[in-house]
PDB file of C-alpha atoms in Angstrom:
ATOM      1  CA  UNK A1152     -16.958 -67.602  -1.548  1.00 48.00           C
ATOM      2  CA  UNK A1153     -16.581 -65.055  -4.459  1.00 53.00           C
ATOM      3  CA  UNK A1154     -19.029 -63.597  -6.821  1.00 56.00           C
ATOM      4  CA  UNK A1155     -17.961 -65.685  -9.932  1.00 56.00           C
ATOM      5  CA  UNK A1156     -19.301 -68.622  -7.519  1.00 59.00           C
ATOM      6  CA  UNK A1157     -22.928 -67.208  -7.533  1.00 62.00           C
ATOM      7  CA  UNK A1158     -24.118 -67.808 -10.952  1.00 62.00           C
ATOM      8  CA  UNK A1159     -24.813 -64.697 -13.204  1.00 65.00           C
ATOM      9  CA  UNK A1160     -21.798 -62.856 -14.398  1.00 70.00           C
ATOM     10  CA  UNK A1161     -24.442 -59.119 -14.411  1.00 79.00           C
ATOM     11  CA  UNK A1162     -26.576 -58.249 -12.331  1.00 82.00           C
ATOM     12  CA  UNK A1163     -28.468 -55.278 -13.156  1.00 87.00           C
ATOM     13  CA  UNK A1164     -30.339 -53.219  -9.857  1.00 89.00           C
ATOM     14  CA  UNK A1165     -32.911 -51.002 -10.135  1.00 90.00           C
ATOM     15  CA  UNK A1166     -33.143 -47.623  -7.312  1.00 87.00           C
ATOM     16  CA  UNK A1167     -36.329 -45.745  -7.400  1.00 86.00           C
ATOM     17  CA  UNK A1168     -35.561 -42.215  -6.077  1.00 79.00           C
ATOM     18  CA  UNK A1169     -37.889 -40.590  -3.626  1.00 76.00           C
ATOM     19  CA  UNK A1170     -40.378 -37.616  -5.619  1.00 73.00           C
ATOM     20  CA  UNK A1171     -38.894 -34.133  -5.938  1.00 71.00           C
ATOM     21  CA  UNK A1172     -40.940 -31.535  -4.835  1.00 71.00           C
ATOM     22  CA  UNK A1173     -39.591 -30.107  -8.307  1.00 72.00           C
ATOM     23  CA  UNK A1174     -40.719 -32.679  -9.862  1.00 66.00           C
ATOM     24  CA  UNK A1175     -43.150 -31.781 -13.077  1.00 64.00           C
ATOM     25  CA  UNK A1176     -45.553 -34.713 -12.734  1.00 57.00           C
ATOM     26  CA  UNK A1177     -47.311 -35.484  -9.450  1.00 59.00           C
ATOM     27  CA  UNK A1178     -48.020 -39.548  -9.881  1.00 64.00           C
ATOM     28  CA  UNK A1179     -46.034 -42.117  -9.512  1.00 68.00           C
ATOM     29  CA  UNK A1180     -44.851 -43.393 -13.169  1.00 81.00           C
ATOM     30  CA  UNK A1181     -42.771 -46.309 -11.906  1.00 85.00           C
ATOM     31  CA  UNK A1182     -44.331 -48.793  -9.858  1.00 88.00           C
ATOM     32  CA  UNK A1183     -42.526 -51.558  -8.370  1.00 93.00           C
ATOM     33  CA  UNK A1184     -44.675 -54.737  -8.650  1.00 95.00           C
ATOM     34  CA  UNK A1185     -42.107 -56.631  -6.247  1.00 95.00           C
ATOM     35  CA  UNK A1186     -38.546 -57.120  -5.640  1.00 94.00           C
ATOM     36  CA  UNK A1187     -37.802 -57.575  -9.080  1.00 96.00           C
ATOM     37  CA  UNK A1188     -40.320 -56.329 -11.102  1.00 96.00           C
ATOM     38  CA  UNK A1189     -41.807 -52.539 -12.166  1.00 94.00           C
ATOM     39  CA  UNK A1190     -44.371 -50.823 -13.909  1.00 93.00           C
ATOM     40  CA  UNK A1191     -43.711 -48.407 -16.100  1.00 88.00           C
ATOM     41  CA  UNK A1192     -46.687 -45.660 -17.029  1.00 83.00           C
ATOM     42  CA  UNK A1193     -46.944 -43.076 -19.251  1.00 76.00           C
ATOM     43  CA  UNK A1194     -47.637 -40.188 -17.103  1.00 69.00           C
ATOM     44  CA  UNK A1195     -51.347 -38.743 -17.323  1.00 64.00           C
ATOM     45  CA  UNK A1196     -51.960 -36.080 -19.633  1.00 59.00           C
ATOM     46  CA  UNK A1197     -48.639 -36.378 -22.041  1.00 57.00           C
ATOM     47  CA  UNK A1198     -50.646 -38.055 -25.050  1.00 55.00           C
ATOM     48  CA  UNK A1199     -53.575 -36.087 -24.529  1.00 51.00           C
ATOM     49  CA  UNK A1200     -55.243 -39.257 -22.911  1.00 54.00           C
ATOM     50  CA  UNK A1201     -54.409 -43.003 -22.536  1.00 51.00           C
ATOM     51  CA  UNK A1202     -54.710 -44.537 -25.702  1.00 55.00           C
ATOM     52  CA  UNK A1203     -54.169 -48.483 -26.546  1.00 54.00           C
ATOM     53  CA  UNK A1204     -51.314 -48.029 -28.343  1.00 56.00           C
ATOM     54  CA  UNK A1205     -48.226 -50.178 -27.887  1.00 58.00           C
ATOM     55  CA  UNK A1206     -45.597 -47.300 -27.350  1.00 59.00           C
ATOM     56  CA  UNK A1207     -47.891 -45.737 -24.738  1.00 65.00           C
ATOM     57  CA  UNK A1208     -49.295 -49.166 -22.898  1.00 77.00           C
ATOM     58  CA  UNK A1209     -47.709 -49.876 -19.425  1.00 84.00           C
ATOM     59  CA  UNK A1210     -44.551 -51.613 -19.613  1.00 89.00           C
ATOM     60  CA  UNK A1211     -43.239 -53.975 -17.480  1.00 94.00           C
ATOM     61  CA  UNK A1212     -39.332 -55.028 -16.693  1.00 94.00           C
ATOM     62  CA  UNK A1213     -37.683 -57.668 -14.558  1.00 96.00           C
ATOM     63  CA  UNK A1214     -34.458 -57.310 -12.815  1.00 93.00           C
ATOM     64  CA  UNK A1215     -32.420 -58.841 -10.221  1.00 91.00           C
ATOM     65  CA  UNK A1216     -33.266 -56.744  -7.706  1.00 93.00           C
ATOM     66  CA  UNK A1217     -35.861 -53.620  -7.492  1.00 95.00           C
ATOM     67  CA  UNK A1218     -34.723 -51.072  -4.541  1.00 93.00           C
ATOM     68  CA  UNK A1219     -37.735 -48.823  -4.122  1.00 91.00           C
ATOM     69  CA  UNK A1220     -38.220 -45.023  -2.912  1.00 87.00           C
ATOM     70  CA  UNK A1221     -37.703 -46.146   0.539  1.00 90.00           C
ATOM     71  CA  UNK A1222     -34.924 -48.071   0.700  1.00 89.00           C
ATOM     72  CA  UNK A1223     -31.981 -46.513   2.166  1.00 86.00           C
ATOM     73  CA  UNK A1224     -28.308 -46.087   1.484  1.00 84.00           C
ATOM     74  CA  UNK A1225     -27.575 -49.170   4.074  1.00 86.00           C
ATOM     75  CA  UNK A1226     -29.972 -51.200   2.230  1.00 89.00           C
ATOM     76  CA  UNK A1227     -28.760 -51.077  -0.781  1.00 86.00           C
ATOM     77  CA  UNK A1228     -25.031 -51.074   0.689  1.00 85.00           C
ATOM     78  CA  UNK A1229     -26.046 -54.142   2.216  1.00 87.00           C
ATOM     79  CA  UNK A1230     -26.605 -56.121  -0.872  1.00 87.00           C
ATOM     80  CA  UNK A1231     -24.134 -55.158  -3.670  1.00 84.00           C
ATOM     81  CA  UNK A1232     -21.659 -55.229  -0.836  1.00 84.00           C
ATOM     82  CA  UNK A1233     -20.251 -58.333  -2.061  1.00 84.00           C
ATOM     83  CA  UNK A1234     -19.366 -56.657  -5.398  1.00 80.00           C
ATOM     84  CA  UNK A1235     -17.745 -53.660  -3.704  1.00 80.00           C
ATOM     85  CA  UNK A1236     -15.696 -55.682  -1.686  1.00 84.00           C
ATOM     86  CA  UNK A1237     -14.649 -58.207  -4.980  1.00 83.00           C
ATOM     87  CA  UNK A1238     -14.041 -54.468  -6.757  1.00 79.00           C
ATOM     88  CA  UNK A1239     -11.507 -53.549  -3.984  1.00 83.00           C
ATOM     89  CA  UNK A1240      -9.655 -56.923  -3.704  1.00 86.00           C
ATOM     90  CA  UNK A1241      -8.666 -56.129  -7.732  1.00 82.00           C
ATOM     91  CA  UNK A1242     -11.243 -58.561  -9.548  1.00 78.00           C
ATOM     92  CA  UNK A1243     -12.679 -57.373 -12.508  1.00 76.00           C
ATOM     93  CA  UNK A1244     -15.749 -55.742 -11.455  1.00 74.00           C
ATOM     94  CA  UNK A1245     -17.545 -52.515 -12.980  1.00 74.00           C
ATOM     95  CA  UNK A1246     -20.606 -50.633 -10.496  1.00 76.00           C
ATOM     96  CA  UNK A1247     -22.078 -48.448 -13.116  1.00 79.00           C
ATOM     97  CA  UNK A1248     -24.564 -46.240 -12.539  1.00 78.00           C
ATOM     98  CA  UNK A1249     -27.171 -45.246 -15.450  1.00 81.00           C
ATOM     99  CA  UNK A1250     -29.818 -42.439 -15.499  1.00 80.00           C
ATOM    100  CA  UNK A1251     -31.265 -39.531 -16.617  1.00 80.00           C
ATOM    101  CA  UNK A1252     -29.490 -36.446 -15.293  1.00 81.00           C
ATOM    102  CA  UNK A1253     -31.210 -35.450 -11.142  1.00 76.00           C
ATOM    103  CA  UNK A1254     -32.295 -39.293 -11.563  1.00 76.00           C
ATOM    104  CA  UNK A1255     -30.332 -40.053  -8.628  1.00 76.00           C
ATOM    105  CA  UNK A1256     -26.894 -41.615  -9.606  1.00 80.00           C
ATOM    106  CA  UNK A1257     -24.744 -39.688  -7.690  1.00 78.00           C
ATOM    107  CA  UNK A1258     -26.959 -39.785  -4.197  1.00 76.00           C
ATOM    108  CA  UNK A1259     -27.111 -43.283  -4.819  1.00 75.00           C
ATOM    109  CA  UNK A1260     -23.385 -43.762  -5.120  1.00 73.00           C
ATOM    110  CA  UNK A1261     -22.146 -41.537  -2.393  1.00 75.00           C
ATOM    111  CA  UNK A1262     -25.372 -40.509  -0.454  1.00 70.00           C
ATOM    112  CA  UNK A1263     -26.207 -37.167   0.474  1.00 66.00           C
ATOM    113  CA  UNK A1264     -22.321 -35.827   1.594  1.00 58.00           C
TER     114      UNK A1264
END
């Protein structure tokens, strides 16, 4: 069986990277609600306090898969290895990896070697 058999042409995964100790803010921002599903918070103290608003309320985003702090390199290996594989066989695949710069891209891609 090959990926254009299993439905959705994208998928889009979501990896939440451990804290840095260099870090600036100290509380967690990004919540995962489950395997598919996160909070995002403004962090405390960046608008002075919390306000109602609707650009600083939580926000919340579905994907097809949410791969938290502690997942490991295996674990995510484990499921998009069906699109690696279809990527070296020569189908027309793209793994792209999005993110702020230090947001993890290139640990997630190659690990820590």
């Amino acid at each position: 069986e090959n990926l254009k058999d299993k439905g959705e042409p994208v998928k889009v995964y979501v990896r939440i990277r451990p804290e840095l100790s260099t870090d600036p803010a100290k509380n967690n921002i990004i919540v995962p609600l489950d395997e598919k599903t996160v909070k995002i918070m403004p962090p405390d103290g960046v608008y002075g306090h919390r306000k109602s608003v609707s650009a600083m309320d939580d926000k919340i985003y579905t994907f097809d898969k949410v791969f938290t702090s502690n997942s490991s390199q295996e674990d995510i290996y484990e499921y998009v290895a069906d699109h690696v594989l279809e990527t070296i066989r020569g189908y027309n695949t793209t793994i792209f990896a999005y993110g702020a710069t230090g947001s993890g891209k290139s640990f997630t891609m190659t690990g820590n070697k």
